[in-house]
Amino acid sequence: TVRLRLPSDWKENTYHPPRSTLARSSSNNDLLMRTVNLKDYPDFHLPFQNVDANGILEEQADIANMKYVHEASVLYNLRERHKKGLPYTRVGKIIVAMNPYEWFKDLYSDEWQFFYAKKLIWKEDPIQNFRICLTQLEDSNRVSYEPHVYETSSNAYCGLALEQRDQSIMVSGMSGAGKTETVKIIMKHLATVQTSHPSFSHEKREMTNKSMESEIVSKNNEDNARLKIVSKVLQSNPIFEAFGNAKTERNDNSSRFGRLTKLHFAIEKKENATLGAIKNELGIIGDNDGNKISTVPVCSLVGSSFEIFLLEKARVVSHSKNERTFHIFYQL
C-alpha cells in the first residue's frame, strides 16, 4: 500500500481508481491522506498529477498539453476551469464544453465572434491562411488564445471556403450538457461570420445584427435578401425545437430527437493563386487541383435544411411523471 497526499478541496469523485481501493483517510495539515493498493493499478504505478515547480496543481487550456493525462487529472482540469468561469477546454482539435447553467454575455459578444474569425479566417497571408485553417500544423498563434466554440465554427468556415468541400461539426453529450445551446451559438457565428471580413462596412454589420431581431430594409436589394435569409434561418430554430423538444426531469428543454442541420453557403469572391502551389510550398502532398486563393473567399449563407431521426414518438401520448410532451402542444 501507499499513502497519497491530495488537496483538501478534492471531492471523492475527482479521484477515481479502477476499483474501490480506499482503505482509510485522515487529515494532516489540510491535506487529505489516502491509502490505496498499488496492485490495483497497471504496472503498479499510480497516476501522477500535473504540478508546477512549487508543487501547485496546474490547469491547462489544452488537455493535450498536460504531461499526465488520466481520468483524475482530466476531471480536475475541467473542474478548475469551470470554477474560473471558463466553460471551454481544448483537446487538440476538439472543444469540450462544460455547461455552466448560466449565460456569460461577454463570452458570446460580437467582439469575441470577430476575434476568432479574424484570428483563424481573415489572415492577410494566404500561406498562413492555409496553414492554420486546413492543416492545423503546430503554430504558436493557435494556442495563444482561450478555447471557444467559435474556434470550431471558424475552422469549419475556413475549410469550406478554401477546400470548397462540405464540413461537418458533431455536437454530442448527455441530456442537459448544453448541446442545443451550443448548436445555436455555432449556427449564429457561421451565419454572420462574413460580417467580420475587413471589407465589410460597419453599417452592413449593424444591419445584420438588427435583422436578427426585426425586419429591416436595406438600400441594396441584394443585401436585403441576404439579411432576410440570415434572420429566417436563426429565428426558425425555436420553431423546429418546439416539435422535437420536451421537458424531462433532468432538462426543461431536452431534445427528444436527433437532427442533422445543413447550412448552405455561396462563395462570393474567387481566388487568384493556385491551391496546389500553396500546398507545395508548405510541403503538403496532394493533387494540384488548380483551386486558387489569395485570401479566404467570403461565403454567404443562402439557406438551411435539416433531417430528423430517432424522434421519440411515444412521448406524444405518454410520458413519465413530472415530464411533459413536446412543447408545441402547450404553445398552440
mmCIF file of C-alpha atoms in Angstrom:
data_model
loop_
_atom_site.group_PDB
_atom_site.id
_atom_site.type_symbol
_atom_site.label_atom_id
_atom_site.label_comp_id
_atom_site.label_asym_id
_atom_site.label_seq_id
_atom_site.Cartn_x
_atom_site.Cartn_y
_atom_site.Cartn_z
ATOM 1 C CA THR A 1 0.000 0.000 0.000
ATOM 2 C CA VAL A 2 0.975 3.634 -0.454
ATOM 3 C CA ARG A 3 -0.318 6.874 1.109
ATOM 4 C CA LEU A 4 -1.479 9.697 -1.144
ATOM 5 C CA ARG A 5 -1.469 13.419 -0.359
ATOM 6 C CA LEU A 6 -4.330 15.198 -2.087
ATOM 7 C CA PRO A 7 -5.616 18.795 -1.837
ATOM 8 C CA SER A 8 -8.285 19.284 0.814
ATOM 9 C CA ASP A 9 -10.757 20.701 -1.735
ATOM 10 C CA TRP A 10 -10.827 17.498 -3.757
ATOM 11 C CA LYS A 11 -14.102 15.635 -3.871
ATOM 12 C CA GLU A 12 -14.240 11.856 -3.843
ATOM 13 C CA ASN A 13 -15.449 11.721 -7.448
ATOM 14 C CA THR A 14 -12.368 13.657 -8.569
ATOM 15 C CA TYR A 15 -10.128 10.804 -7.536
ATOM 16 C CA HIS A 16 -11.454 7.634 -9.112
ATOM 17 C CA PRO A 17 -9.258 4.490 -9.007
ATOM 18 C CA PRO A 18 -10.144 1.398 -11.080
ATOM 19 C CA ARG A 19 -11.872 -0.191 -8.083
ATOM 20 C CA SER A 20 -12.839 0.861 -4.594
ATOM 21 C CA THR A 21 -9.344 0.673 -3.129
ATOM 22 C CA LEU A 22 -9.646 3.324 -0.412
ATOM 23 C CA ALA A 23 -8.621 1.760 2.888
ATOM 24 C CA ARG A 24 -8.689 4.754 5.195
ATOM 25 C CA SER A 25 -8.355 8.534 5.126
ATOM 26 C CA SER A 26 -7.134 11.092 7.624
ATOM 27 C CA SER A 27 -6.415 14.812 7.686
ATOM 28 C CA ASN A 28 -2.905 16.159 8.146
ATOM 29 C CA ASN A 29 -2.015 19.852 7.681
ATOM 30 C CA ASP A 30 -5.065 20.465 5.489
ATOM 31 C CA LEU A 31 -4.003 17.652 3.167
ATOM 32 C CA LEU A 32 -6.114 14.557 2.760
ATOM 33 C CA MET A 33 -4.168 11.337 3.322
ATOM 34 C CA ARG A 34 -5.453 8.288 1.495
ATOM 35 C CA THR A 35 -4.225 4.727 1.351
ATOM 36 C CA VAL A 36 -4.604 2.659 -1.795
ATOM 37 C CA ASN A 37 -3.403 -0.743 -3.028
ATOM 38 C CA LEU A 38 -0.780 -0.486 -5.748
ATOM 39 C CA LYS A 39 -1.675 -3.925 -7.069
ATOM 40 C CA ASP A 40 -4.973 -2.477 -8.329
ATOM 41 C CA TYR A 41 -3.112 -0.250 -10.798
ATOM 42 C CA PRO A 42 -1.487 -1.352 -14.084
ATOM 43 C CA ASP A 43 2.263 -1.930 -13.711
ATOM 44 C CA PHE A 44 1.967 -0.921 -10.032
ATOM 45 C CA HIS A 45 2.212 2.783 -10.939
ATOM 46 C CA LEU A 46 -0.083 5.449 -9.534
ATOM 47 C CA PRO A 47 -1.363 8.127 -11.963
ATOM 48 C CA PHE A 48 0.619 11.345 -11.432
ATOM 49 C CA GLN A 49 -0.930 14.769 -11.191
ATOM 50 C CA ASN A 50 0.329 17.791 -13.129
ATOM 51 C CA VAL A 51 2.124 20.176 -10.772
ATOM 52 C CA ASP A 52 4.400 23.170 -11.275
ATOM 53 C CA ALA A 53 7.791 23.842 -9.657
ATOM 54 C CA ASN A 54 6.059 24.925 -6.437
ATOM 55 C CA GLY A 55 4.007 21.762 -6.202
ATOM 56 C CA ILE A 56 0.761 23.537 -7.141
ATOM 57 C CA LEU A 57 -1.603 21.627 -9.383
ATOM 58 C CA GLU A 58 -1.690 23.084 -12.891
ATOM 59 C CA GLU A 59 -4.680 23.900 -15.076
ATOM 60 C CA GLN A 60 -4.327 23.766 -18.873
ATOM 61 C CA ALA A 61 -6.454 25.276 -21.627
ATOM 62 C CA ASP A 62 -5.496 22.325 -23.841
ATOM 63 C CA ILE A 63 -5.583 18.871 -22.269
ATOM 64 C CA ALA A 64 -3.187 17.699 -24.985
ATOM 65 C CA ASN A 65 -0.520 19.862 -23.287
ATOM 66 C CA MET A 66 -0.856 18.043 -19.969
ATOM 67 C CA LYS A 67 2.087 15.824 -19.048
ATOM 68 C CA TYR A 68 -0.040 13.232 -17.275
ATOM 69 C CA VAL A 69 -3.435 12.502 -18.830
ATOM 70 C CA HIS A 70 -5.797 10.200 -16.942
ATOM 71 C CA GLU A 71 -9.309 10.385 -15.525
ATOM 72 C CA ALA A 72 -8.390 12.173 -12.302
ATOM 73 C CA SER A 73 -6.206 14.829 -13.961
ATOM 74 C CA VAL A 74 -8.772 15.492 -16.712
ATOM 75 C CA LEU A 75 -11.630 15.863 -14.217
ATOM 76 C CA TYR A 76 -9.556 18.184 -12.038
ATOM 77 C CA ASN A 77 -8.584 20.307 -15.038
ATOM 78 C CA LEU A 78 -12.205 20.661 -16.189
ATOM 79 C CA ARG A 79 -13.338 21.421 -12.654
ATOM 80 C CA GLU A 80 -10.762 24.187 -12.142
ATOM 81 C CA ARG A 81 -11.647 25.850 -15.450
ATOM 82 C CA HIS A 82 -15.334 25.596 -14.613
ATOM 83 C CA LYS A 83 -14.716 27.337 -11.259
ATOM 84 C CA LYS A 84 -12.953 30.181 -13.109
ATOM 85 C CA GLY A 85 -15.911 30.707 -15.447
ATOM 86 C CA LEU A 86 -14.126 29.072 -18.410
ATOM 87 C CA PRO A 87 -16.605 26.571 -19.878
ATOM 88 C CA TYR A 88 -14.435 25.543 -22.848
ATOM 89 C CA THR A 89 -11.348 23.329 -22.860
ATOM 90 C CA ARG A 90 -9.390 22.248 -25.917
ATOM 91 C CA VAL A 91 -8.348 18.641 -26.587
ATOM 92 C CA GLY A 92 -6.293 19.007 -29.759
ATOM 93 C CA LYS A 93 -8.909 19.886 -32.388
ATOM 94 C CA ILE A 94 -11.854 19.013 -30.124
ATOM 95 C CA ILE A 95 -13.613 21.529 -27.864
ATOM 96 C CA VAL A 96 -15.022 20.215 -24.581
ATOM 97 C CA ALA A 97 -17.867 22.345 -23.210
ATOM 98 C CA MET A 98 -18.899 22.289 -19.539
ATOM 99 C CA ASN A 99 -22.446 23.594 -19.140
ATOM 100 C CA PRO A 100 -22.246 26.457 -16.588
ATOM 101 C CA TYR A 101 -26.069 26.669 -16.359
ATOM 102 C CA GLU A 102 -25.819 30.436 -16.709
ATOM 103 C CA TRP A 103 -25.329 32.806 -19.619
ATOM 104 C CA PHE A 104 -21.967 34.567 -19.942
ATOM 105 C CA LYS A 105 -22.927 37.565 -22.051
ATOM 106 C CA ASP A 106 -19.378 38.793 -22.634
ATOM 107 C CA LEU A 107 -18.253 35.344 -23.770
ATOM 108 C CA TYR A 108 -20.553 35.487 -26.816
ATOM 109 C CA SER A 109 -20.268 39.173 -27.700
ATOM 110 C CA ASP A 110 -19.718 40.455 -31.237
ATOM 111 C CA GLU A 111 -16.164 41.334 -30.243
ATOM 112 C CA TRP A 112 -15.337 37.708 -29.432
ATOM 113 C CA GLN A 113 -17.007 36.464 -32.619
ATOM 114 C CA PHE A 114 -14.882 38.870 -34.657
ATOM 115 C CA PHE A 115 -11.756 37.970 -32.682
ATOM 116 C CA TYR A 116 -11.868 34.266 -33.550
ATOM 117 C CA ALA A 117 -12.937 34.905 -37.137
ATOM 118 C CA LYS A 118 -10.069 37.330 -37.733
ATOM 119 C CA LYS A 119 -7.609 35.102 -35.900
ATOM 120 C CA LEU A 120 -8.466 31.906 -37.767
ATOM 121 C CA ILE A 121 -10.040 33.034 -41.046
ATOM 122 C CA TRP A 122 -9.204 36.504 -42.310
ATOM 123 C CA LYS A 123 -5.430 36.284 -42.418
ATOM 124 C CA GLU A 124 -3.744 38.580 -44.928
ATOM 125 C CA ASP A 125 -1.102 35.962 -45.755
ATOM 126 C CA PRO A 126 -2.613 33.122 -47.868
ATOM 127 C CA ILE A 127 0.147 30.724 -46.788
ATOM 128 C CA GLN A 128 -0.710 31.369 -43.145
ATOM 129 C CA ASN A 129 -4.393 31.002 -44.019
ATOM 130 C CA PHE A 130 -3.860 27.549 -45.409
ATOM 131 C CA ARG A 131 -1.518 26.519 -42.609
ATOM 132 C CA ILE A 132 -3.913 27.391 -39.786
ATOM 133 C CA CYS A 133 -7.285 26.674 -41.385
ATOM 134 C CA LEU A 134 -6.641 23.426 -43.215
ATOM 135 C CA THR A 135 -3.584 21.657 -41.876
ATOM 136 C CA GLN A 136 -3.731 22.737 -38.205
ATOM 137 C CA LEU A 137 0.067 22.441 -38.098
ATOM 138 C CA GLU A 138 1.957 23.348 -34.948
ATOM 139 C CA ASP A 139 1.718 27.120 -34.606
ATOM 140 C CA SER A 140 2.205 29.253 -31.524
ATOM 141 C CA ASN A 141 -0.651 31.562 -32.563
ATOM 142 C CA ARG A 142 -3.118 28.689 -32.397
ATOM 143 C CA VAL A 143 -2.739 28.222 -28.657
ATOM 144 C CA SER A 144 -2.270 31.863 -27.697
ATOM 145 C CA TYR A 145 -5.983 32.325 -27.046
ATOM 146 C CA GLU A 146 -8.621 30.635 -24.920
ATOM 147 C CA PRO A 147 -10.522 27.696 -26.451
ATOM 148 C CA HIS A 148 -14.018 28.561 -27.619
ATOM 149 C CA VAL A 149 -16.769 27.020 -29.721
ATOM 150 C CA TYR A 150 -16.127 29.910 -32.139
ATOM 151 C CA GLU A 151 -12.811 28.204 -32.859
ATOM 152 C CA THR A 152 -14.699 25.188 -34.208
ATOM 153 C CA SER A 153 -17.095 27.245 -36.327
ATOM 154 C CA SER A 154 -14.253 29.411 -37.682
ATOM 155 C CA ASN A 155 -12.242 26.345 -38.738
ATOM 156 C CA ALA A 156 -15.320 24.858 -40.434
ATOM 157 C CA TYR A 157 -15.994 28.103 -42.320
ATOM 158 C CA CYS A 158 -12.369 28.338 -43.354
ATOM 159 C CA GLY A 159 -12.293 24.743 -44.556
ATOM 160 C CA LEU A 160 -15.480 25.297 -46.541
ATOM 161 C CA ALA A 161 -14.105 28.402 -48.242
ATOM 162 C CA LEU A 162 -10.622 27.093 -49.038
ATOM 163 C CA GLU A 163 -11.292 23.415 -49.719
ATOM 164 C CA GLN A 164 -14.754 24.085 -51.190
ATOM 165 C CA ARG A 165 -15.924 20.840 -49.624
ATOM 166 C CA ASP A 166 -18.683 20.071 -47.122
ATOM 167 C CA GLN A 167 -17.668 20.476 -43.483
ATOM 168 C CA SER A 168 -19.167 18.602 -40.513
ATOM 169 C CA ILE A 169 -19.440 19.614 -36.862
ATOM 170 C CA MET A 170 -20.610 16.955 -34.410
ATOM 171 C CA VAL A 171 -22.109 18.118 -31.108
ATOM 172 C CA SER A 172 -22.587 15.262 -28.649
ATOM 173 C CA GLY A 173 -23.195 14.870 -24.933
ATOM 174 C CA MET A 174 -25.620 13.706 -22.270
ATOM 175 C CA SER A 175 -29.008 15.288 -21.660
ATOM 176 C CA GLY A 176 -28.546 18.756 -20.179
ATOM 177 C CA ALA A 177 -24.937 19.044 -21.339
ATOM 178 C CA GLY A 178 -25.765 22.088 -23.467
ATOM 179 C CA LYS A 179 -25.932 20.595 -26.973
ATOM 180 C CA THR A 180 -28.958 22.616 -28.082
ATOM 181 C CA GLU A 181 -27.487 25.948 -26.978
ATOM 182 C CA THR A 182 -24.099 25.060 -28.467
ATOM 183 C CA VAL A 183 -25.697 24.384 -31.853
ATOM 184 C CA LYS A 184 -27.447 27.770 -31.698
ATOM 185 C CA ILE A 185 -24.160 29.529 -30.911
ATOM 186 C CA ILE A 186 -22.377 27.761 -33.777
ATOM 187 C CA MET A 187 -25.178 28.499 -36.244
ATOM 188 C CA LYS A 188 -25.251 32.187 -35.369
ATOM 189 C CA HIS A 189 -21.498 32.504 -35.780
ATOM 190 C CA LEU A 190 -21.450 30.672 -39.121
ATOM 191 C CA ALA A 191 -24.398 32.699 -40.408
ATOM 192 C CA THR A 192 -22.793 36.037 -39.561
ATOM 193 C CA VAL A 193 -19.048 35.335 -39.811
ATOM 194 C CA GLN A 194 -18.823 37.170 -43.142
ATOM 195 C CA THR A 195 -19.604 40.426 -41.309
ATOM 196 C CA SER A 196 -16.197 40.212 -39.651
ATOM 197 C CA HIS A 197 -14.420 40.410 -43.014
ATOM 198 C CA PRO A 198 -12.189 43.541 -43.241
ATOM 199 C CA SER A 199 -14.128 44.756 -46.302
ATOM 200 C CA PHE A 200 -17.467 44.576 -44.509
ATOM 201 C CA SER A 201 -18.637 48.043 -43.525
ATOM 202 C CA HIS A 202 -19.800 48.974 -40.045
ATOM 203 C CA GLU A 203 -23.210 49.911 -41.492
ATOM 204 C CA LYS A 204 -23.696 46.456 -43.001
ATOM 205 C CA ARG A 205 -22.586 44.830 -39.765
ATOM 206 C CA GLU A 206 -25.159 46.801 -37.766
ATOM 207 C CA MET A 207 -27.862 45.898 -40.273
ATOM 208 C CA THR A 208 -27.050 42.197 -39.950
ATOM 209 C CA ASN A 209 -27.307 42.350 -36.156
ATOM 210 C CA LYS A 210 -30.628 44.198 -36.313
ATOM 211 C CA SER A 211 -32.002 41.757 -38.888
ATOM 212 C CA MET A 212 -31.911 39.003 -36.277
ATOM 213 C CA GLU A 213 -34.381 40.906 -34.135
ATOM 214 C CA SER A 214 -36.719 42.542 -36.638
ATOM 215 C CA GLU A 215 -37.469 43.021 -40.289
ATOM 216 C CA ILE A 216 -35.346 45.798 -41.774
ATOM 217 C CA VAL A 217 -34.971 47.203 -45.246
ATOM 218 C CA SER A 218 -31.623 47.802 -46.915
ATOM 219 C CA LYS A 219 -30.944 50.268 -49.701
ATOM 220 C CA ASN A 220 -29.385 47.370 -51.595
ATOM 221 C CA ASN A 221 -31.899 44.706 -52.670
ATOM 222 C CA GLU A 222 -29.205 42.007 -52.704
ATOM 223 C CA ASP A 223 -28.105 42.884 -49.161
ATOM 224 C CA ASN A 224 -31.718 42.913 -48.020
ATOM 225 C CA ALA A 225 -32.299 39.423 -49.412
ATOM 226 C CA ARG A 226 -29.230 38.076 -47.620
ATOM 227 C CA LEU A 227 -30.191 39.691 -44.345
ATOM 228 C CA LYS A 228 -33.644 38.133 -44.534
ATOM 229 C CA ILE A 229 -32.136 34.688 -45.114
ATOM 230 C CA VAL A 230 -29.851 35.005 -42.092
ATOM 231 C CA SER A 231 -32.739 36.258 -39.966
ATOM 232 C CA LYS A 232 -35.121 33.484 -41.045
ATOM 233 C CA VAL A 233 -32.575 30.708 -40.520
ATOM 234 C CA LEU A 234 -31.737 31.845 -36.996
ATOM 235 C CA GLN A 235 -35.300 32.660 -35.960
ATOM 236 C CA SER A 236 -36.709 29.366 -37.283
ATOM 237 C CA ASN A 237 -34.650 27.309 -34.853
ATOM 238 C CA PRO A 238 -37.036 27.696 -31.842
ATOM 239 C CA ILE A 239 -39.980 26.702 -34.040
ATOM 240 C CA PHE A 240 -38.371 23.415 -35.022
ATOM 241 C CA GLU A 241 -37.338 22.807 -31.419
ATOM 242 C CA ALA A 242 -40.971 23.094 -30.312
ATOM 243 C CA PHE A 243 -41.873 19.979 -32.327
ATOM 244 C CA GLY A 244 -38.981 17.867 -31.026
ATOM 245 C CA ASN A 245 -38.059 19.174 -27.559
ATOM 246 C CA ALA A 246 -39.795 18.467 -24.275
ATOM 247 C CA LYS A 247 -39.364 18.861 -20.536
ATOM 248 C CA THR A 248 -37.774 15.943 -18.694
ATOM 249 C CA GLU A 249 -36.733 15.520 -15.079
ATOM 250 C CA ARG A 250 -33.147 16.489 -15.959
ATOM 251 C CA ASN A 251 -33.727 19.157 -18.598
ATOM 252 C CA ASP A 252 -36.534 21.658 -19.241
ATOM 253 C CA ASN A 253 -35.648 21.830 -22.948
ATOM 254 C CA SER A 254 -34.431 18.338 -23.766
ATOM 255 C CA SER A 255 -34.112 17.346 -27.428
ATOM 256 C CA ARG A 256 -36.066 14.140 -27.906
ATOM 257 C CA PHE A 257 -34.791 13.539 -31.423
ATOM 258 C CA GLY A 258 -31.633 13.733 -33.485
ATOM 259 C CA ARG A 259 -31.218 16.450 -36.071
ATOM 260 C CA LEU A 260 -28.806 16.923 -38.931
ATOM 261 C CA THR A 261 -28.789 20.649 -39.686
ATOM 262 C CA LYS A 262 -27.379 21.766 -43.021
ATOM 263 C CA LEU A 263 -26.305 25.348 -43.712
ATOM 264 C CA HIS A 264 -25.908 26.186 -47.395
ATOM 265 C CA PHE A 265 -23.348 28.795 -48.443
ATOM 266 C CA ALA A 266 -22.432 30.543 -51.690
ATOM 267 C CA ILE A 267 -18.811 31.537 -52.336
ATOM 268 C CA GLU A 268 -18.851 35.174 -53.372
ATOM 269 C CA LYS A 269 -15.230 36.012 -54.127
ATOM 270 C CA LYS A 270 -12.987 33.917 -56.342
ATOM 271 C CA GLU A 271 -9.307 33.490 -55.752
ATOM 272 C CA ASN A 272 -6.053 34.244 -57.555
ATOM 273 C CA ALA A 273 -3.235 31.840 -56.576
ATOM 274 C CA THR A 274 -3.333 28.086 -57.109
ATOM 275 C CA LEU A 275 -4.106 25.975 -54.088
ATOM 276 C CA GLY A 276 -1.704 23.361 -55.390
ATOM 277 C CA ALA A 277 1.175 25.836 -55.345
ATOM 278 C CA ILE A 278 0.457 26.700 -51.734
ATOM 279 C CA LYS A 279 0.380 23.009 -50.847
ATOM 280 C CA ASN A 280 3.745 22.517 -52.497
ATOM 281 C CA GLU A 281 5.241 25.479 -50.644
ATOM 282 C CA LEU A 282 4.022 24.007 -47.363
ATOM 283 C CA GLY A 283 5.408 20.605 -48.293
ATOM 284 C CA ILE A 284 1.952 19.020 -48.329
ATOM 285 C CA ILE A 285 1.431 16.081 -50.666
ATOM 286 C CA GLY A 286 -1.758 16.381 -52.662
ATOM 287 C CA ASP A 287 -3.307 16.904 -56.063
ATOM 288 C CA ASN A 288 -2.549 20.119 -57.890
ATOM 289 C CA ASP A 289 -6.248 20.801 -58.257
ATOM 290 C CA GLY A 290 -5.962 24.331 -59.606
ATOM 291 C CA ASN A 291 -8.154 25.942 -56.964
ATOM 292 C CA LYS A 292 -6.978 29.496 -56.419
ATOM 293 C CA ILE A 293 -6.866 31.664 -53.325
ATOM 294 C CA SER A 294 -5.394 34.976 -52.303
ATOM 295 C CA THR A 295 -7.299 35.348 -49.057
ATOM 296 C CA VAL A 296 -10.129 33.193 -47.763
ATOM 297 C CA PRO A 297 -13.147 33.674 -50.059
ATOM 298 C CA VAL A 298 -16.233 35.239 -48.473
ATOM 299 C CA CYS A 299 -19.086 32.747 -48.132
ATOM 300 C CA SER A 300 -22.669 33.907 -47.629
ATOM 301 C CA LEU A 301 -25.466 31.907 -46.062
ATOM 302 C CA VAL A 302 -28.139 31.269 -48.709
ATOM 303 C CA GLY A 303 -30.340 28.726 -46.975
ATOM 304 C CA SER A 304 -30.738 25.911 -44.488
ATOM 305 C CA SER A 305 -32.309 22.465 -44.304
ATOM 306 C CA PHE A 306 -32.415 19.659 -41.792
ATOM 307 C CA GLU A 307 -33.150 15.977 -41.390
ATOM 308 C CA ILE A 308 -34.583 14.396 -38.242
ATOM 309 C CA PHE A 309 -34.109 10.898 -36.898
ATOM 310 C CA LEU A 310 -34.960 8.855 -33.777
ATOM 311 C CA LEU A 311 -37.917 11.052 -32.833
ATOM 312 C CA GLU A 312 -39.404 9.896 -29.517
ATOM 313 C CA LYS A 313 -42.918 9.453 -30.928
ATOM 314 C CA ALA A 314 -44.239 7.680 -27.820
ATOM 315 C CA ARG A 315 -43.967 10.958 -25.891
ATOM 316 C CA VAL A 316 -46.970 12.288 -27.828
ATOM 317 C CA VAL A 317 -49.344 10.021 -25.906
ATOM 318 C CA SER A 318 -47.340 9.030 -22.827
ATOM 319 C CA HIS A 319 -44.603 10.463 -20.635
ATOM 320 C CA SER A 320 -43.244 9.969 -17.128
ATOM 321 C CA LYS A 321 -44.392 11.847 -14.058
ATOM 322 C CA ASN A 322 -43.025 15.411 -13.780
ATOM 323 C CA GLU A 323 -42.277 15.380 -17.513
ATOM 324 C CA ARG A 324 -44.192 16.809 -20.460
ATOM 325 C CA THR A 325 -44.950 16.017 -24.063
ATOM 326 C CA PHE A 326 -43.492 18.172 -26.841
ATOM 327 C CA HIS A 327 -43.502 21.956 -26.359
ATOM 328 C CA ILE A 328 -45.721 22.580 -29.385
ATOM 329 C CA PHE A 329 -48.809 21.120 -27.676
ATOM 330 C CA TYR A 330 -48.528 23.712 -24.891
ATOM 331 C CA GLN A 331 -47.758 26.593 -27.243
ATOM 332 C CA LEU A 332 -50.695 26.159 -29.606
#
